mmCIF file of C-alpha atoms in Angstrom:
data_model
loop_
_atom_site.group_PDB
_atom_site.id
_atom_site.type_symbol
_atom_site.label_atom_id
_atom_site.label_comp_id
_atom_site.label_asym_id
_atom_site.label_seq_id
_atom_site.Cartn_x
_atom_site.Cartn_y
_atom_site.Cartn_z
ATOM 1 C CA UNK M 1 -0.269 115.145 -99.014
ATOM 2 C CA UNK M 2 3.446 114.806 -99.730
ATOM 3 C CA UNK M 3 5.595 114.698 -96.610
ATOM 4 C CA UNK M 4 7.771 117.808 -96.276
ATOM 5 C CA UNK M 5 10.738 117.446 -93.961
ATOM 6 C CA UNK M 6 11.761 121.120 -93.869
ATOM 7 C CA UNK M 7 10.173 124.429 -94.775
ATOM 8 C CA UNK M 8 12.873 126.977 -95.612
ATOM 9 C CA UNK M 9 11.377 130.448 -95.081
ATOM 10 C CA UNK M 10 13.037 133.315 -96.978
ATOM 11 C CA UNK M 11 11.750 136.872 -96.384
ATOM 12 C CA UNK M 12 12.507 138.894 -99.512
ATOM 13 C CA UNK M 13 12.800 142.681 -99.681
ATOM 14 C CA UNK M 14 14.968 144.595 -102.162
ATOM 15 C CA UNK M 15 17.876 142.159 -102.307
ATOM 16 C CA UNK M 16 17.706 141.356 -106.010
ATOM 17 C CA UNK M 17 21.501 141.350 -106.622
ATOM 18 C CA UNK M 18 21.876 138.502 -104.098
ATOM 19 C CA UNK M 19 18.548 136.653 -104.263
ATOM 20 C CA UNK M 20 19.350 134.179 -107.022
ATOM 21 C CA UNK M 21 22.576 133.056 -105.318
ATOM 22 C CA UNK M 22 20.743 132.704 -102.005
ATOM 23 C CA UNK M 23 17.950 130.575 -103.458
ATOM 24 C CA UNK M 24 20.363 128.452 -105.486
ATOM 25 C CA UNK M 25 22.334 127.664 -102.321
ATOM 26 C CA UNK M 26 19.080 126.368 -100.787
ATOM 27 C CA UNK M 27 18.123 124.311 -103.847
ATOM 28 C CA UNK M 28 21.635 122.834 -103.990
ATOM 29 C CA UNK M 29 21.068 121.287 -100.546
ATOM 30 C CA UNK M 30 19.333 118.472 -102.430
ATOM 31 C CA UNK M 31 22.770 117.106 -103.343
ATOM 32 C CA UNK M 32 23.312 116.016 -99.727
ATOM 33 C CA UNK M 33 19.783 116.061 -98.288
ATOM 34 C CA UNK M 34 17.494 113.406 -99.808
ATOM 35 C CA UNK M 35 14.329 114.358 -97.904
ATOM 36 C CA UNK M 36 11.658 116.557 -99.476
ATOM 37 C CA UNK M 37 11.812 120.218 -98.541
ATOM 38 C CA UNK M 38 10.070 123.386 -99.658
ATOM 39 C CA UNK M 39 11.333 126.927 -100.139
ATOM 40 C CA UNK M 40 8.869 129.671 -99.231
ATOM 41 C CA UNK M 41 9.820 133.039 -100.723
ATOM 42 C CA UNK M 42 7.837 135.788 -99.012
ATOM 43 C CA UNK M 43 7.961 138.876 -101.240
ATOM 44 C CA UNK M 44 7.418 141.623 -98.684
ATOM 45 C CA UNK M 45 6.394 144.321 -101.139
ATOM 46 C CA UNK M 46 9.807 144.534 -102.810
ATOM 47 C CA UNK M 47 10.255 147.397 -105.283
ATOM 48 C CA UNK M 48 13.505 146.414 -107.024
ATOM 49 C CA UNK M 49 12.310 143.520 -109.175
ATOM 50 C CA UNK M 50 12.561 140.840 -106.479
ATOM 51 C CA UNK M 51 8.893 139.985 -106.926
ATOM 52 C CA UNK M 52 9.364 139.095 -110.578
ATOM 53 C CA UNK M 53 12.559 137.187 -109.835
ATOM 54 C CA UNK M 54 10.752 135.152 -107.159
ATOM 55 C CA UNK M 55 8.121 134.136 -109.700
ATOM 56 C CA UNK M 56 10.813 133.290 -112.249
ATOM 57 C CA UNK M 57 12.633 131.064 -109.777
ATOM 58 C CA UNK M 58 9.402 129.342 -108.751
ATOM 59 C CA UNK M 59 8.593 128.571 -112.378
ATOM 60 C CA UNK M 60 11.941 126.762 -112.641
ATOM 61 C CA UNK M 61 11.656 124.577 -109.522
ATOM 62 C CA UNK M 62 8.542 123.012 -107.995
ATOM 63 C CA UNK M 63 10.038 123.154 -104.503
ATOM 64 C CA UNK M 64 9.602 126.938 -104.464
ATOM 65 C CA UNK M 65 6.415 128.649 -103.343
ATOM 66 C CA UNK M 66 6.023 132.427 -103.588
ATOM 67 C CA UNK M 67 3.820 134.598 -101.409
ATOM 68 C CA UNK M 68 3.405 138.249 -102.397
ATOM 69 C CA UNK M 69 2.262 140.735 -99.749
ATOM 70 C CA UNK M 70 2.338 144.430 -98.998
ATOM 71 C CA UNK M 71 5.370 145.507 -97.014
ATOM 72 C CA UNK M 72 5.092 144.394 -93.400
ATOM 73 C CA UNK M 73 8.742 144.313 -92.411
ATOM 74 C CA UNK M 74 10.968 141.354 -91.622
ATOM 75 C CA UNK M 75 8.821 140.164 -88.721
ATOM 76 C CA UNK M 76 5.662 140.226 -90.809
ATOM 77 C CA UNK M 77 7.354 138.348 -93.651
ATOM 78 C CA UNK M 78 8.684 135.666 -91.328
ATOM 79 C CA UNK M 79 5.261 135.312 -89.720
ATOM 80 C CA UNK M 80 3.675 134.841 -93.136
ATOM 81 C CA UNK M 81 6.180 132.089 -93.859
ATOM 82 C CA UNK M 82 5.501 130.402 -90.519
ATOM 83 C CA UNK M 83 1.764 130.412 -91.169
ATOM 84 C CA UNK M 84 2.251 128.910 -94.646
ATOM 85 C CA UNK M 85 4.875 126.295 -93.746
ATOM 86 C CA UNK M 86 3.956 122.599 -93.702
ATOM 87 C CA UNK M 87 7.347 121.057 -92.895
ATOM 88 C CA UNK M 88 8.242 119.037 -89.806
ATOM 89 C CA UNK M 89 11.048 121.551 -89.286
ATOM 90 C CA UNK M 90 11.479 125.249 -90.109
ATOM 91 C CA UNK M 91 14.600 127.116 -91.199
ATOM 92 C CA UNK M 92 14.944 130.865 -91.810
ATOM 93 C CA UNK M 93 17.343 132.219 -94.421
ATOM 94 C CA UNK M 94 17.818 135.916 -95.120
ATOM 95 C CA UNK M 95 17.537 136.606 -98.842
ATOM 96 C CA UNK M 96 21.051 138.043 -99.204
ATOM 97 C CA UNK M 97 22.824 135.210 -97.367
ATOM 98 C CA UNK M 98 24.288 131.893 -98.556
ATOM 99 C CA UNK M 99 24.085 128.317 -97.277
ATOM 100 C CA UNK M 100 27.106 126.033 -97.396
ATOM 101 C CA UNK M 101 26.634 122.486 -98.716
ATOM 102 C CA UNK M 102 25.308 120.180 -96.015
ATOM 103 C CA UNK M 103 23.442 122.864 -94.073
ATOM 104 C CA UNK M 104 20.060 121.122 -94.143
ATOM 105 C CA UNK M 105 21.478 117.599 -93.818
ATOM 106 C CA UNK M 106 23.705 118.263 -90.820
ATOM 107 C CA UNK M 107 21.094 120.230 -88.889
ATOM 108 C CA UNK M 108 18.329 117.743 -89.740
ATOM 109 C CA UNK M 109 20.472 114.732 -88.820
ATOM 110 C CA UNK M 110 21.432 116.383 -85.522
ATOM 111 C CA UNK M 111 17.789 116.947 -84.602
ATOM 112 C CA UNK M 112 16.726 113.450 -85.620
ATOM 113 C CA UNK M 113 19.647 111.700 -83.919
ATOM 114 C CA UNK M 114 19.036 113.401 -80.584
ATOM 115 C CA UNK M 115 15.263 113.976 -80.782
ATOM 116 C CA UNK M 116 16.110 117.676 -80.460
ATOM 117 C CA UNK M 117 13.823 120.641 -80.965
ATOM 118 C CA UNK M 118 16.588 122.857 -82.339
ATOM 119 C CA UNK M 119 19.959 122.471 -84.011
ATOM 120 C CA UNK M 120 22.414 125.354 -84.488
ATOM 121 C CA UNK M 121 25.412 125.770 -86.808
ATOM 122 C CA UNK M 122 28.327 128.185 -86.715
ATOM 123 C CA UNK M 123 28.383 131.242 -88.981
ATOM 124 C CA UNK M 124 30.925 132.764 -91.336
ATOM 125 C CA UNK M 125 30.742 136.463 -92.149
ATOM 126 C CA UNK M 126 31.436 137.069 -95.834
ATOM 127 C CA UNK M 127 32.035 140.152 -97.951
ATOM 128 C CA UNK M 128 29.329 141.704 -100.094
ATOM 129 C CA UNK M 129 30.595 139.688 -103.066
ATOM 130 C CA UNK M 130 30.243 136.462 -101.067
ATOM 131 C CA UNK M 131 33.972 135.913 -100.584
ATOM 132 C CA UNK M 132 35.525 135.037 -97.228
ATOM 133 C CA UNK M 133 37.005 137.926 -95.296
ATOM 134 C CA UNK M 134 40.762 138.277 -94.781
ATOM 135 C CA UNK M 135 41.276 137.116 -92.106
ATOM 136 C CA UNK M 136 38.123 134.939 -91.949
ATOM 137 C CA UNK M 137 35.431 135.914 -89.451
ATOM 138 C CA UNK M 138 33.441 133.234 -87.643
ATOM 139 C CA UNK M 139 30.799 133.062 -84.922
ATOM 140 C CA UNK M 140 31.263 129.780 -83.081
ATOM 141 C CA UNK M 141 29.459 128.137 -80.156
ATOM 142 C CA UNK M 142 30.752 128.398 -76.617
ATOM 143 C CA UNK M 143 30.589 124.600 -76.500
ATOM 144 C CA UNK M 144 29.346 121.864 -78.809
ATOM 145 C CA UNK M 145 27.007 119.030 -77.911
ATOM 146 C CA UNK M 146 23.449 118.460 -76.742
ATOM 147 C CA UNK M 147 21.998 120.809 -74.134
ATOM 148 C CA UNK M 148 18.767 121.694 -72.416
ATOM 149 C CA UNK M 149 17.659 124.993 -73.959
ATOM 150 C CA UNK M 150 17.536 126.774 -70.594
ATOM 151 C CA UNK M 151 21.168 125.819 -69.966
ATOM 152 C CA UNK M 152 22.235 127.963 -72.929
ATOM 153 C CA UNK M 153 20.609 131.235 -71.866
ATOM 154 C CA UNK M 154 23.779 132.585 -70.251
ATOM 155 C CA UNK M 155 25.496 132.234 -73.632
ATOM 156 C CA UNK M 156 23.231 134.971 -74.994
ATOM 157 C CA UNK M 157 25.546 137.419 -73.212
ATOM 158 C CA UNK M 158 28.870 135.942 -74.317
ATOM 159 C CA UNK M 159 31.060 137.526 -77.041
ATOM 160 C CA UNK M 160 29.603 135.039 -79.542
ATOM 161 C CA UNK M 161 26.049 135.556 -78.323
ATOM 162 C CA UNK M 162 24.612 135.982 -81.817
ATOM 163 C CA UNK M 163 25.296 132.273 -82.451
ATOM 164 C CA UNK M 164 22.390 131.668 -80.069
ATOM 165 C CA UNK M 165 20.089 134.654 -80.558
ATOM 166 C CA UNK M 166 19.697 135.143 -84.323
ATOM 167 C CA UNK M 167 17.002 133.292 -86.281
ATOM 168 C CA UNK M 168 18.868 132.108 -89.330
ATOM 169 C CA UNK M 169 21.578 129.599 -88.351
ATOM 170 C CA UNK M 170 19.079 127.158 -86.876
ATOM 171 C CA UNK M 171 16.646 124.364 -87.631
ATOM 172 C CA UNK M 172 13.532 124.291 -85.449
ATOM 173 C CA UNK M 173 10.948 121.622 -84.818
ATOM 174 C CA UNK M 174 7.691 123.131 -86.083
ATOM 175 C CA UNK M 175 5.842 122.742 -82.772
ATOM 176 C CA UNK M 176 8.319 125.107 -81.091
ATOM 177 C CA UNK M 177 6.580 127.899 -83.005
ATOM 178 C CA UNK M 178 3.074 127.015 -81.837
ATOM 179 C CA UNK M 179 1.327 130.261 -80.792
ATOM 180 C CA UNK M 180 4.617 132.128 -81.230
ATOM 181 C CA UNK M 181 5.264 134.843 -83.825
ATOM 182 C CA UNK M 182 7.652 137.742 -84.317
ATOM 183 C CA UNK M 183 6.536 141.195 -83.108
ATOM 184 C CA UNK M 184 5.469 143.093 -86.207
ATOM 185 C CA UNK M 185 6.560 146.669 -86.758
ATOM 186 C CA UNK M 186 9.724 146.195 -84.689
ATOM 187 C CA UNK M 187 13.405 146.066 -85.497
ATOM 188 C CA UNK M 188 15.707 143.693 -83.586
ATOM 189 C CA UNK M 189 12.872 141.175 -83.644
ATOM 190 C CA UNK M 190 15.123 138.316 -82.497
ATOM 191 C CA UNK M 191 15.572 140.000 -79.108
ATOM 192 C CA UNK M 192 11.867 139.462 -78.443
ATOM 193 C CA UNK M 193 11.814 135.790 -79.473
ATOM 194 C CA UNK M 194 15.097 133.932 -78.908
ATOM 195 C CA UNK M 195 14.666 133.410 -75.164
ATOM 196 C CA UNK M 196 11.164 132.022 -75.638
ATOM 197 C CA UNK M 197 12.428 129.501 -78.181
ATOM 198 C CA UNK M 198 15.238 128.226 -75.970
ATOM 199 C CA UNK M 199 12.924 128.069 -72.973
ATOM 200 C CA UNK M 200 10.670 125.676 -74.916
ATOM 201 C CA UNK M 201 13.412 123.355 -76.159
ATOM 202 C CA UNK M 202 14.251 120.345 -73.984
ATOM 203 C CA UNK M 203 17.149 119.464 -76.281
ATOM 204 C CA UNK M 204 19.298 121.771 -78.434
ATOM 205 C CA UNK M 205 22.236 120.547 -80.524
ATOM 206 C CA UNK M 206 25.123 122.998 -80.990
ATOM 207 C CA UNK M 207 27.424 122.302 -83.945
ATOM 208 C CA UNK M 208 30.767 123.895 -84.818
ATOM 209 C CA UNK M 209 30.312 123.493 -88.601
ATOM 210 C CA UNK M 210 30.378 126.810 -90.495
ATOM 211 C CA UNK M 211 27.311 126.201 -92.646
ATOM 212 C CA UNK M 212 25.677 129.648 -92.838
ATOM 213 C CA UNK M 213 27.273 132.631 -94.581
ATOM 214 C CA UNK M 214 26.131 136.028 -93.347
ATOM 215 C CA UNK M 215 26.705 138.676 -95.987
ATOM 216 C CA UNK M 216 28.019 142.018 -94.740
ATOM 217 C CA UNK M 217 26.150 144.358 -97.062
ATOM 218 C CA UNK M 218 26.307 148.140 -96.889
ATOM 219 C CA UNK M 219 22.555 148.521 -96.362
ATOM 220 C CA UNK M 220 22.133 146.169 -93.412
ATOM 221 C CA UNK M 221 20.412 147.431 -90.258
ATOM 222 C CA UNK M 222 23.475 147.040 -88.053
ATOM 223 C CA UNK M 223 25.618 149.132 -90.437
ATOM 224 C CA UNK M 224 23.211 152.004 -91.106
ATOM 225 C CA UNK M 225 22.874 155.349 -89.312
ATOM 226 C CA UNK M 226 21.186 155.472 -85.926
ATOM 227 C CA UNK M 227 17.398 155.809 -86.067
ATOM 228 C CA UNK M 228 14.794 156.017 -83.292
ATOM 229 C CA UNK M 229 13.773 152.436 -84.080
ATOM 230 C CA UNK M 230 17.139 151.289 -82.703
ATOM 231 C CA UNK M 231 15.544 151.536 -79.259
ATOM 232 C CA UNK M 232 13.400 148.535 -80.204
ATOM 233 C CA UNK M 233 16.423 146.496 -79.128
ATOM 234 C CA UNK M 234 16.096 147.907 -75.606
ATOM 235 C CA UNK M 235 12.413 146.957 -75.552
ATOM 236 C CA UNK M 236 13.288 143.429 -76.665
ATOM 237 C CA UNK M 237 15.953 143.034 -73.974
ATOM 238 C CA UNK M 238 13.583 144.415 -71.341
ATOM 239 C CA UNK M 239 10.980 141.898 -72.478
ATOM 240 C CA UNK M 240 13.585 139.140 -72.067
ATOM 241 C CA UNK M 241 14.431 140.294 -68.540
ATOM 242 C CA UNK M 242 10.762 140.332 -67.517
ATOM 243 C CA UNK M 243 10.242 136.904 -69.092
ATOM 244 C CA UNK M 244 13.062 135.435 -67.015
ATOM 245 C CA UNK M 245 11.700 136.977 -63.816
ATOM 246 C CA UNK M 246 8.142 135.809 -64.477
ATOM 247 C CA UNK M 247 9.244 132.273 -65.340
ATOM 248 C CA UNK M 248 11.663 131.768 -62.470
ATOM 249 C CA UNK M 249 14.986 131.721 -64.303
ATOM 250 C CA UNK M 250 18.114 131.521 -62.163
ATOM 251 C CA UNK M 251 19.519 134.710 -60.706
ATOM 252 C CA UNK M 252 22.607 134.799 -62.931
ATOM 253 C CA UNK M 253 20.469 134.725 -66.090
ATOM 254 C CA UNK M 254 18.172 137.410 -64.686
ATOM 255 C CA UNK M 255 21.129 139.621 -63.760
ATOM 256 C CA UNK M 256 22.719 139.192 -67.187
ATOM 257 C CA UNK M 257 19.455 140.025 -68.945
ATOM 258 C CA UNK M 258 18.929 143.095 -66.778
ATOM 259 C CA UNK M 259 22.484 144.347 -67.315
ATOM 260 C CA UNK M 260 22.279 143.762 -71.074
ATOM 261 C CA UNK M 261 19.123 145.862 -71.278
ATOM 262 C CA UNK M 262 20.698 148.796 -69.467
ATOM 263 C CA UNK M 263 23.950 148.571 -71.404
ATOM 264 C CA UNK M 264 22.145 148.646 -74.734
ATOM 265 C CA UNK M 265 20.110 151.629 -73.561
ATOM 266 C CA UNK M 266 23.178 153.523 -72.301
ATOM 267 C CA UNK M 267 25.101 152.729 -75.489
ATOM 268 C CA UNK M 268 22.311 154.159 -77.639
ATOM 269 C CA UNK M 269 21.970 157.209 -75.400
ATOM 270 C CA UNK M 270 25.709 157.868 -75.764
ATOM 271 C CA UNK M 271 25.374 157.597 -79.558
ATOM 272 C CA UNK M 272 22.495 160.089 -79.524
ATOM 273 C CA UNK M 273 24.510 162.502 -77.392
ATOM 274 C CA UNK M 274 27.273 162.513 -80.012
ATOM 275 C CA UNK M 275 24.868 163.705 -82.706
ATOM 276 C CA UNK M 276 21.478 164.602 -81.218
ATOM 277 C CA UNK M 277 18.398 165.232 -83.334
ATOM 278 C CA UNK M 278 14.868 166.073 -82.173
ATOM 279 C CA UNK M 279 13.618 162.602 -83.193
ATOM 280 C CA UNK M 280 16.376 160.800 -81.314
ATOM 281 C CA UNK M 281 15.914 162.922 -78.187
ATOM 282 C CA UNK M 282 12.202 162.141 -78.335
ATOM 283 C CA UNK M 283 13.041 158.444 -78.606
ATOM 284 C CA UNK M 284 15.087 158.658 -75.398
ATOM 285 C CA UNK M 285 12.253 160.474 -73.614
ATOM 286 C CA UNK M 286 9.852 157.747 -74.677
ATOM 287 C CA UNK M 287 12.238 154.994 -73.590
ATOM 288 C CA UNK M 288 12.730 156.579 -70.180
ATOM 289 C CA UNK M 289 9.235 155.509 -69.139
ATOM 290 C CA UNK M 290 10.246 151.870 -69.691
ATOM 291 C CA UNK M 291 13.600 152.240 -67.959
ATOM 292 C CA UNK M 292 12.111 153.972 -64.925
ATOM 293 C CA UNK M 293 9.977 150.874 -64.420
ATOM 294 C CA UNK M 294 13.154 148.787 -64.176
ATOM 295 C CA UNK M 295 14.980 150.955 -61.639
ATOM 296 C CA UNK M 296 13.834 149.036 -58.553
ATOM 297 C CA UNK M 297 16.132 146.100 -59.307
ATOM 298 C CA UNK M 298 19.139 148.305 -60.032
ATOM 299 C CA UNK M 299 20.767 148.120 -56.548
ATOM 300 C CA UNK M 300 20.541 144.301 -56.545
ATOM 301 C CA UNK M 301 22.066 143.577 -59.961
ATOM 302 C CA UNK M 302 25.509 142.018 -59.529
ATOM 303 C CA UNK M 303 26.401 142.261 -63.216
ATOM 304 C CA UNK M 304 26.489 146.077 -63.314
ATOM 305 C CA UNK M 305 29.330 148.163 -61.928
ATOM 306 C CA UNK M 306 28.534 151.067 -59.601
ATOM 307 C CA UNK M 307 29.473 153.574 -62.309
ATOM 308 C CA UNK M 308 27.005 151.874 -64.654
ATOM 309 C CA UNK M 309 24.268 151.993 -62.021
ATOM 310 C CA UNK M 310 24.807 155.699 -61.455
ATOM 311 C CA UNK M 311 24.737 156.334 -65.189
ATOM 312 C CA UNK M 312 21.582 154.235 -65.544
ATOM 313 C CA UNK M 313 19.764 156.239 -62.868
ATOM 314 C CA UNK M 314 20.873 159.496 -64.478
ATOM 315 C CA UNK M 315 19.749 158.548 -67.990
ATOM 316 C CA UNK M 316 16.439 157.212 -66.703
ATOM 317 C CA UNK M 317 15.459 160.203 -64.563
ATOM 318 C CA UNK M 318 16.977 163.374 -66.023
ATOM 319 C CA UNK M 319 15.250 165.133 -68.955
ATOM 320 C CA UNK M 320 16.594 163.889 -72.275
ATOM 321 C CA UNK M 321 16.882 167.476 -73.531
ATOM 322 C CA UNK M 322 19.385 168.329 -70.792
ATOM 323 C CA UNK M 323 21.365 165.103 -71.285
ATOM 324 C CA UNK M 324 21.609 165.607 -75.059
ATOM 325 C CA UNK M 325 21.818 169.347 -75.725
ATOM 326 C CA UNK M 326 21.353 170.253 -79.368
ATOM 327 C CA UNK M 327 24.456 171.645 -81.059
ATOM 328 C CA UNK M 328 24.309 175.154 -82.490
#
């Protein structure tokens, strides 16, 4: 069997206007990266013609494999790609984003040079047409170099935390994903997985090169109206907190994880209160069962202010209907 250095996994769902540019930016990596790599396009039940475009692109380049499936969401599509991948390393690329030249080479060389399990690059946000913003917008690392994965966990909670927590600006050694998959049927899937990946990595290389372009499109999750599924992020952060406790992380990391969970919950509750709907109020009521189970650590958390602790207790214990009265 032909040796494959990297499997590039691209979940595809209704991004036809951007898909060709995305895939071409992956294929163009060959200009700087001489190793063999494959591109796995996972058509997740797209309805806008992406499925046909995937097949067209695959017919033009033997490096592309297409998998068609019924819609399972981003997590399900990524999991399908993981199960199909045969590369020594995995990379995830969202189907509306763009890779800069040298993305695969620089991340691959960093992993190989340092025998690392993960390499990370910096990110540039770009406009919907792919152009740089004015002024440019970047997500950079807190520090560059080679680190133990556990040493980077505090950076999850820094202003540039997405550099560390998102899936798509990284190259992973395949074995990091052994017995690990994204939670299907959930939004904010990275919040359930990132900490587990870093915990497994003895060496992580952080680069300052802006090699991944994240497209700010009008239909992205983070820019759409609030839905009950937004509380999946709270569940993911609570899972992270429990993981750190169960695995003996240091107290600062545990406190940061705990505070981040409550702050996300309180932020979403405040958004619901501004424009409550029956579905959103029900989502808070459902989430309160989870948050009540976290209250015992509240007095001991050094990362939360007293006002935040009082607000947390209130929003965990009082009926959601009284906290978010419906407007007449």
